[in-house]
Tab-separated table of C-alpha atoms and ligand atoms in Angstrom:
chain	number	residue	atom	x	y	z
A	41	MET	CA	-176.782	-77.467	13.753
A	42	ARG	CA	-178.832	-74.909	15.638
A	43	LEU	CA	-178.394	-71.183	15.692
A	44	ARG	CA	-177.129	-70.308	19.140
A	45	LEU	CA	-179.770	-67.716	19.826
A	46	ARG	CA	-179.981	-68.534	23.516
A	47	GLU	CA	-176.259	-67.967	24.045
A	48	ARG	CA	-176.239	-64.500	22.616
A	49	ALA	CA	-174.522	-61.599	24.265
A	50	ALA	CA	-176.672	-58.761	25.566
A	51	PRO	CA	-177.212	-56.058	22.943
A	52	PRO	CA	-176.038	-52.586	23.849
A	53	GLY	CA	-178.506	-50.346	25.633
A	54	PRO	CA	-181.766	-51.052	27.458
A	55	PRO	CA	-184.045	-52.942	27.413
A	56	THR	CA	-182.389	-56.366	27.394
A	57	THR	CA	-185.408	-58.633	27.761
A	58	TRP	CA	-184.959	-61.754	25.663
A	59	GLY	CA	-187.567	-63.210	23.418
A	60	GLY	CA	-189.588	-61.593	20.696
A	61	ALA	CA	-190.255	-57.923	20.505
A	62	LEU	CA	-193.657	-56.240	20.607
A	63	LEU	CA	-194.110	-54.150	17.464
A	64	GLU	CA	-196.615	-51.283	17.369
A	65	VAL	CA	-197.165	-49.226	14.218
A	66	GLN	CA	-199.348	-46.198	14.914
A	67	GLY	CA	-200.830	-43.914	12.276
A	68	VAL	CA	-197.938	-44.296	9.838
A	69	GLY	CA	-198.007	-42.233	6.662
A	70	VAL	CA	-195.328	-41.780	3.990
A	71	THR	CA	-195.048	-39.367	1.072
A	72	LEU	CA	-192.581	-40.201	-1.729
A	73	GLY	CA	-192.167	-37.503	-4.326
A	74	ARG	CA	-195.750	-36.290	-4.757
A	75	ALA	CA	-197.329	-39.624	-3.940
A	76	ARG	CA	-198.918	-40.470	-0.614
A	77	VAL	CA	-197.687	-44.066	-0.467
A	78	LEU	CA	-198.910	-44.982	3.041
A	79	GLU	CA	-201.770	-43.411	4.990
A	80	GLY	CA	-202.912	-44.052	8.564
A	81	VAL	CA	-201.393	-47.510	8.885
A	82	ASP	CA	-201.896	-49.130	12.284
A	83	LEU	CA	-200.796	-52.620	13.184
A	84	THR	CA	-199.547	-54.558	16.169
A	85	VAL	CA	-197.471	-57.729	16.127
A	86	GLU	CA	-197.388	-59.476	19.489
A	87	PRO	CA	-194.113	-61.037	20.642
A	88	ARG	CA	-193.382	-64.435	19.045
A	89	ARG	CA	-196.027	-63.972	16.353
A	90	TRP	CA	-195.734	-63.883	12.573
A	91	THR	CA	-197.716	-61.319	10.598
A	92	ALA	CA	-197.526	-61.146	6.807
A	93	ILE	CA	-198.321	-58.001	4.853
A	94	VAL	CA	-199.988	-58.863	1.574
A	95	GLY	CA	-201.377	-56.724	-1.211
A	96	PRO	CA	-200.983	-55.940	-4.906
A	97	ASN	CA	-197.870	-54.447	-6.512
A	98	GLY	CA	-197.281	-50.902	-5.406
A	99	ALA	CA	-199.569	-51.189	-2.351
A	100	GLY	CA	-196.811	-49.919	-0.043
A	101	LYS	CA	-195.625	-53.181	1.552
A	102	SER	CA	-191.884	-52.621	1.109
A	103	THR	CA	-192.251	-48.986	2.142
A	104	LEU	CA	-193.933	-50.096	5.368
A	105	LEU	CA	-191.107	-52.534	6.133
A	106	ARG	CA	-188.548	-49.790	5.506
A	107	VAL	CA	-190.435	-47.571	7.951
A	108	VAL	CA	-190.360	-50.307	10.611
A	109	ALA	CA	-186.650	-50.886	9.920
A	110	GLY	CA	-186.026	-47.212	10.699
A	111	LEU	CA	-184.932	-46.434	7.127
A	112	GLN	CA	-187.816	-44.322	5.859
A	113	LYS	CA	-188.986	-40.893	6.964
A	114	HIS	CA	-192.631	-41.067	7.994
A	115	ASP	CA	-195.508	-39.609	9.990
A	116	GLY	CA	-196.810	-41.491	13.009
A	117	ARG	CA	-194.835	-43.751	15.300
A	118	VAL	CA	-193.193	-47.170	15.261
A	119	LEU	CA	-192.481	-48.686	18.671
A	120	VAL	CA	-190.416	-51.805	19.288
A	121	ASP	CA	-190.741	-52.908	22.899
A	122	GLY	CA	-192.003	-49.403	23.593
A	123	ALA	CA	-188.922	-47.686	22.107
A	124	ASP	CA	-189.465	-45.301	19.193
A	125	VAL	CA	-187.484	-46.817	16.305
A	126	GLY	CA	-186.769	-43.386	14.864
A	127	ARG	CA	-184.966	-42.373	18.063
A	128	LEU	CA	-182.813	-45.484	18.508
A	129	ALA	CA	-179.096	-45.289	17.780
A	130	PRO	CA	-178.306	-47.344	14.650
A	131	ARG	CA	-176.368	-49.990	16.616
A	132	ASP	CA	-179.150	-50.415	19.147
A	133	ARG	CA	-181.701	-50.614	16.347
A	134	ALA	CA	-179.632	-53.268	14.550
A	135	ALA	CA	-179.435	-55.367	17.714
A	136	ARG	CA	-183.234	-55.390	17.952
A	137	ILE	CA	-184.350	-55.461	14.312
A	138	GLY	CA	-183.063	-57.657	11.481
A	139	TYR	CA	-184.120	-56.609	7.983
A	140	ALA	CA	-183.804	-58.576	4.745
A	141	PRO	CA	-184.818	-56.144	1.946
A	142	GLN	CA	-186.587	-57.073	-1.294
A	143	VAL	CA	-183.772	-55.567	-3.364
A	144	PRO	CA	-180.624	-55.619	-1.223
A	145	VAL	CA	-177.643	-53.450	-2.049
A	146	LEU	CA	-174.704	-55.819	-1.667
A	147	PRO	CA	-171.090	-54.763	-1.143
A	148	ASP	CA	-168.626	-55.587	-3.900
A	149	GLY	CA	-165.564	-57.745	-3.385
A	150	VAL	CA	-166.780	-59.338	-0.152
A	151	ALA	CA	-166.893	-63.084	0.522
A	152	VAL	CA	-170.185	-64.574	1.702
A	153	ARG	CA	-168.730	-65.409	5.141
A	154	GLU	CA	-167.514	-61.835	5.698
A	155	TYR	CA	-170.857	-60.451	4.546
A	156	VAL	CA	-172.774	-62.602	7.035
A	157	LEU	CA	-170.287	-61.632	9.748
A	158	LEU	CA	-171.292	-57.995	9.191
A	159	GLY	CA	-174.502	-58.961	11.005
A	160	ARG	CA	-172.433	-59.140	14.197
A	161	THR	CA	-171.282	-55.504	13.946
A	162	PRO	CA	-173.802	-54.153	16.515
A	163	TYR	CA	-172.269	-56.449	19.129
A	164	HIS	CA	-168.615	-55.351	18.728
A	165	PRO	CA	-167.094	-52.413	20.489
A	166	LEU	CA	-166.431	-49.770	17.822
A	167	LEU	CA	-163.405	-50.511	15.608
A	168	SER	CA	-162.821	-53.934	17.175
A	169	SER	CA	-162.815	-57.073	15.057
A	170	ALA	CA	-165.097	-60.109	15.266
A	171	ARG	CA	-164.580	-62.520	18.152
A	172	ASP	CA	-164.585	-66.323	17.845
A	173	ALA	CA	-168.167	-66.356	19.188
A	174	ASP	CA	-169.228	-64.000	16.383
A	175	ARG	CA	-167.598	-66.256	13.791
A	176	GLU	CA	-169.399	-69.292	15.235
A	177	ILE	CA	-172.763	-67.551	15.127
A	178	ALA	CA	-172.129	-66.456	11.516
A	179	GLN	CA	-171.101	-70.026	10.617
A	180	ASP	CA	-174.298	-71.393	12.173
A	181	ALA	CA	-176.375	-68.968	10.124
A	182	LEU	CA	-174.489	-70.017	6.963
A	183	ASP	CA	-175.085	-73.700	7.733
A	184	ARG	CA	-178.763	-73.216	8.467
A	185	LEU	CA	-179.258	-71.563	5.095
A	186	ASP	CA	-177.303	-74.164	3.161
A	187	LEU	CA	-174.531	-71.696	2.374
A	188	GLY	CA	-171.597	-73.541	3.989
A	189	PRO	CA	-170.083	-74.688	0.664
A	190	LEU	CA	-170.395	-71.144	-0.743
A	191	ALA	CA	-168.993	-69.311	2.275
A	192	ASP	CA	-165.653	-68.394	0.712
A	193	ARG	CA	-167.056	-67.356	-2.664
A	194	PRO	CA	-167.306	-63.665	-3.570
A	195	LEU	CA	-170.891	-62.531	-2.947
A	196	ARG	CA	-171.232	-61.254	-6.513
A	197	THR	CA	-170.721	-64.791	-7.931
A	198	LEU	CA	-173.838	-66.165	-6.193
A	199	SER	CA	-177.107	-66.823	-8.009
A	200	GLY	CA	-180.138	-64.674	-7.166
A	201	GLY	CA	-181.584	-67.247	-4.758
A	202	GLU	CA	-178.207	-67.887	-3.108
A	203	ARG	CA	-177.807	-64.150	-2.558
A	204	GLN	CA	-181.265	-63.947	-1.049
A	205	ARG	CA	-180.279	-66.676	1.414
A	206	ALA	CA	-177.045	-64.818	2.235
A	207	VAL	CA	-179.070	-61.689	3.033
A	208	LEU	CA	-181.260	-63.689	5.409
A	209	ALA	CA	-178.177	-65.346	6.970
A	210	ARG	CA	-176.779	-61.904	7.725
A	211	ALA	CA	-180.082	-60.799	9.291
A	212	LEU	CA	-180.174	-63.951	11.454
A	213	ALA	CA	-176.531	-63.523	12.519
A	214	GLN	CA	-177.714	-60.202	13.965
A	215	GLN	CA	-179.824	-62.239	16.448
A	216	PRO	CA	-182.651	-59.720	16.328
A	217	ARG	CA	-185.834	-59.898	18.361
A	218	LEU	CA	-187.863	-58.622	15.406
A	219	LEU	CA	-187.165	-59.989	11.920
A	220	LEU	CA	-188.419	-58.079	8.856
A	221	LEU	CA	-188.487	-60.114	5.644
A	222	ASP	CA	-189.420	-58.442	2.357
A	223	GLU	CA	-190.463	-61.099	-0.163
A	224	PRO	CA	-187.970	-63.598	1.274
A	225	THR	CA	-188.914	-66.394	-1.111
A	226	ALA	CA	-189.144	-64.367	-4.327
A	227	ALA	CA	-185.942	-65.783	-5.868
A	228	LEU	CA	-186.003	-69.205	-4.210
A	229	ASP	CA	-186.893	-72.590	-5.651
A	230	LEU	CA	-189.763	-74.414	-3.941
A	231	GLY	CA	-187.509	-76.513	-1.702
A	232	HIS	CA	-185.399	-73.619	-0.488
A	233	ALA	CA	-188.529	-71.469	-0.038
A	234	GLN	CA	-190.055	-74.099	2.239
A	235	GLN	CA	-186.789	-74.618	4.143
A	236	LEU	CA	-186.409	-70.896	4.698
A	237	LEU	CA	-189.966	-70.424	5.939
A	238	GLU	CA	-189.704	-73.506	8.179
A	239	LEU	CA	-186.453	-72.156	9.626
A	240	VAL	CA	-188.025	-68.780	10.359
A	241	ASP	CA	-191.041	-70.484	11.935
A	242	GLU	CA	-188.760	-72.646	14.098
A	243	LEU	CA	-186.910	-69.543	15.287
A	244	ARG	CA	-190.247	-67.962	16.102
A	245	ARG	CA	-191.591	-70.961	18.017
A	246	GLU	CA	-188.421	-72.031	19.804
A	247	ASP	CA	-186.430	-68.844	20.222
A	248	GLY	CA	-189.243	-66.353	20.389
A	249	LEU	CA	-188.519	-64.275	17.311
A	250	THR	CA	-191.254	-61.859	16.190
A	251	VAL	CA	-191.684	-61.833	12.406
A	252	LEU	CA	-193.151	-59.261	10.023
A	253	SER	CA	-192.864	-60.283	6.388
A	254	THR	CA	-194.288	-59.472	3.024
A	255	LEU	CA	-195.213	-62.461	0.888
A	256	HIS	CA	-196.612	-62.392	-2.624
A	257	ASP	CA	-197.268	-66.104	-2.493
A	258	LEU	CA	-200.639	-66.086	-0.736
A	259	ALA	CA	-200.661	-69.850	-0.268
A	260	LEU	CA	-197.382	-69.637	1.672
A	261	ALA	CA	-198.589	-66.539	3.533
A	262	GLY	CA	-201.696	-68.458	4.613
A	263	GLN	CA	-199.645	-71.442	5.748
A	264	TYR	CA	-196.963	-69.660	7.765
A	265	ALA	CA	-198.312	-66.355	9.022
A	266	GLU	CA	-200.790	-66.343	11.882
A	267	ARG	CA	-202.186	-63.003	10.858
A	268	LEU	CA	-202.407	-61.220	7.521
A	269	VAL	CA	-202.633	-57.488	6.903
A	270	LEU	CA	-203.871	-56.568	3.432
A	271	LEU	CA	-202.615	-53.240	2.101
A	272	ASP	CA	-204.106	-51.603	-0.970
A	273	SER	CA	-203.122	-48.132	-2.186
A	274	GLY	CA	-201.247	-47.501	1.050
A	275	ARG	CA	-204.109	-48.293	3.422
A	276	VAL	CA	-204.943	-51.331	5.520
A	277	VAL	CA	-208.117	-52.726	3.949
A	278	ALA	CA	-208.345	-56.031	5.822
A	279	ALA	CA	-206.592	-57.741	8.701
A	280	GLY	CA	-207.104	-60.948	10.588
A	281	ALA	CA	-206.507	-64.685	10.444
A	282	PRO	CA	-205.622	-65.960	6.931
A	283	GLY	CA	-209.123	-67.427	6.482
A	284	GLU	CA	-210.692	-64.049	7.225
A	285	VAL	CA	-208.505	-62.097	4.794
A	286	LEU	CA	-207.991	-64.530	1.920
A	287	THR	CA	-211.356	-64.923	0.245
A	288	SER	CA	-212.255	-65.068	-3.426
A	289	SER	CA	-214.033	-61.742	-3.283
A	290	VAL	CA	-211.092	-60.037	-1.577
A	291	LEU	CA	-208.692	-61.416	-4.207
A	292	ALA	CA	-210.981	-60.168	-6.978
A	293	ARG	CA	-211.516	-56.772	-5.409
A	294	HIS	CA	-207.943	-55.948	-4.464
A	295	TYR	CA	-205.814	-58.007	-6.870
A	296	GLY	CA	-208.149	-58.264	-9.857
A	297	ALA	CA	-207.524	-62.015	-9.610
A	298	THR	CA	-209.818	-64.984	-9.985
A	299	ALA	CA	-208.957	-67.661	-7.481
A	300	GLU	CA	-210.573	-70.265	-5.284
A	301	VAL	CA	-209.652	-70.432	-1.644
A	302	VAL	CA	-210.189	-73.788	0.032
A	303	GLU	CA	-209.407	-75.062	3.489
A	304	GLY	CA	-206.806	-77.873	3.333
A	305	PRO	CA	-205.593	-80.140	6.129
A	306	ASP	CA	-202.502	-77.944	6.592
A	307	GLY	CA	-204.142	-74.559	6.135
A	308	LEU	CA	-205.607	-72.504	3.321
A	309	ARG	CA	-204.984	-73.320	-0.305
A	310	VAL	CA	-205.232	-70.604	-2.917
A	311	HIS	CA	-205.825	-71.876	-6.451
A	312	PRO	CA	-205.693	-69.451	-9.370
A	313	VAL	CA	-208.612	-70.044	-11.739
A	314	ARG	CA	-208.283	-69.010	-15.354
A	315	PRO	CA	-210.985	-66.362	-15.869
A	316	ALA	CA	-213.445	-66.438	-18.754
A	317	ARG	CA	-212.374	-62.843	-19.395
A	318	PRO	CA	-209.868	-60.628	-17.561
A	319	VAL	CA	-211.176	-59.102	-14.357
A	320	ARG	CA	-210.265	-55.594	-13.305
A	321	ALA	CA	-209.608	-54.744	-9.684
A	322	GLY	CA	-212.849	-53.573	-8.114
A	323	GLU	CA	-215.115	-55.779	-10.245
A	324	PRO	CA	-216.883	-58.801	-8.780
A	325	CYS	CA	-215.169	-62.042	-9.742
A	326	PRO	CA	-217.276	-63.791	-12.439
A	327	SER	CA	-216.027	-67.382	-12.250
A	328	VAL	CA	-215.885	-67.864	-8.508
A	329	PRO	CA	-219.033	-67.717	-6.376
A	330	SER	CA	-218.954	-64.580	-4.281
A	331	ALA	CA	-220.867	-66.100	-1.403
A	332	ASP	CA	-218.011	-65.159	0.830
A	333	ASP	CA	-218.406	-61.833	2.407
A	334	GLY	CA	-216.327	-58.758	2.305
A	335	PRO	CA	-212.946	-58.466	3.881
A	336	ALA	CA	-212.424	-58.683	7.585
A	337	GLN	CA	-212.163	-55.267	9.114
A	338	PRO	CA	-208.725	-54.128	10.193
B	365	ATP	N1	-189.148	-42.329	-4.806
B	365	ATP	C1	-190.415	-42.524	-5.120
B	365	ATP	N2	-191.197	-41.538	-5.608
B	365	ATP	C2	-192.495	-41.739	-5.895
B	365	ATP	N3	-193.111	-42.915	-5.716
B	365	ATP	C3	-192.391	-43.931	-5.243
B	365	ATP	C4	-191.015	-43.810	-4.913
B	365	ATP	N4	-190.585	-45.006	-4.438
B	365	ATP	C5	-191.641	-45.837	-4.486
B	365	ATP	N5	-192.714	-45.198	-4.955
B	365	ATP	C6	-194.062	-45.757	-5.159
B	365	ATP	O1	-194.568	-46.151	-3.890
B	365	ATP	C7	-195.513	-47.188	-4.074
B	365	ATP	C8	-195.264	-48.266	-3.023
B	365	ATP	O2	-194.043	-48.914	-3.325
B	365	ATP	P1	-193.632	-50.238	-2.554
B	365	ATP	O3	-192.292	-50.631	-3.059
B	365	ATP	O4	-193.770	-49.999	-1.098
B	365	ATP	O5	-194.764	-51.253	-3.027
B	365	ATP	P2	-194.923	-52.801	-2.757
B	365	ATP	O6	-196.268	-53.014	-2.161
B	365	ATP	O7	-193.761	-53.311	-1.973
B	365	ATP	O8	-194.918	-53.406	-4.216
B	365	ATP	P3	-194.358	-54.799	-4.789
B	365	ATP	O9	-195.442	-55.793	-4.528
B	365	ATP	O10	-194.218	-54.540	-6.265
B	365	ATP	O11	-193.062	-55.124	-4.120
B	365	ATP	C9	-195.371	-47.647	-5.510
B	365	ATP	O12	-196.450	-47.153	-6.249
B	365	ATP	C10	-194.080	-47.034	-5.962
B	365	ATP	O13	-194.097	-46.754	-7.335
B	366	MG	MG1	-192.230	-54.629	-2.381
């Protein structure tokens, strides 16, 4: 069963062009407490493209997604199809941007079906209930994420991976033009991780969704995203095609990891290599030849 993205109703407010959104992040900075968590972040995601933000723990990836989702106070500007996200009304923003957070706050006492149906809220007149078309779209999203048999279960009874799929189903039921996914595969088994990423890629290719995700799994990031942006300590330190960003020296420098990166028939493969001794971030990687070059420039 296919998500009926082409039959969607027009979201409230201009513009109403279909297809993926153009995302422009310009000079974004964020301070949390006393920490400067993001500084001078620029990036552009063209319509119908998939960019993955990668980087070590604490680099600022989730903070950046929250900024783009319109949920985090920041310096600089975020434009979606030329509209400043910070100035959009929440309903208009929700009709353009779907966001699946890394650590979602889930309502208590709600069945999975009702939770996914909440994704349709931006399309209802205020205080009106869901229409049959909304229920069909929510059901399609449930089916696509293998949640049909769980639809009437209370959300709180789901496993971690099942919940993660429910969060994505809700974001897809929103029929956004820009989808933000924060570590979407973190709690998923290998099969469901692949299915989820294939589904997102199909929506991108066939329905024109624009995707900005974070992905800790660099092998998956290299296979699915067309462009990677590497954040370290809140700054963009490399950006480009996966082969330009994922190199052994970059992984040593920014992750303190020893790994080999090889070109496979279906894209890059990243193999962790057990180091002779632990490597600290910033040191050259001892067990992997560092013939490869520095990072691509942002
Ligand atoms: N309220 C806060 N006050 C101070 N620092 C904070 C606050 N919230 C987050 N941070 C810090 O901001 C930094 C960026 O956090 P963020 O969650 O964006 O990182 P991340 O790249 O998504 O990491 P991970 O890979 O672990 O998900 C971290 O160092 C975090 O400790
Ligand atoms: Mg994070």
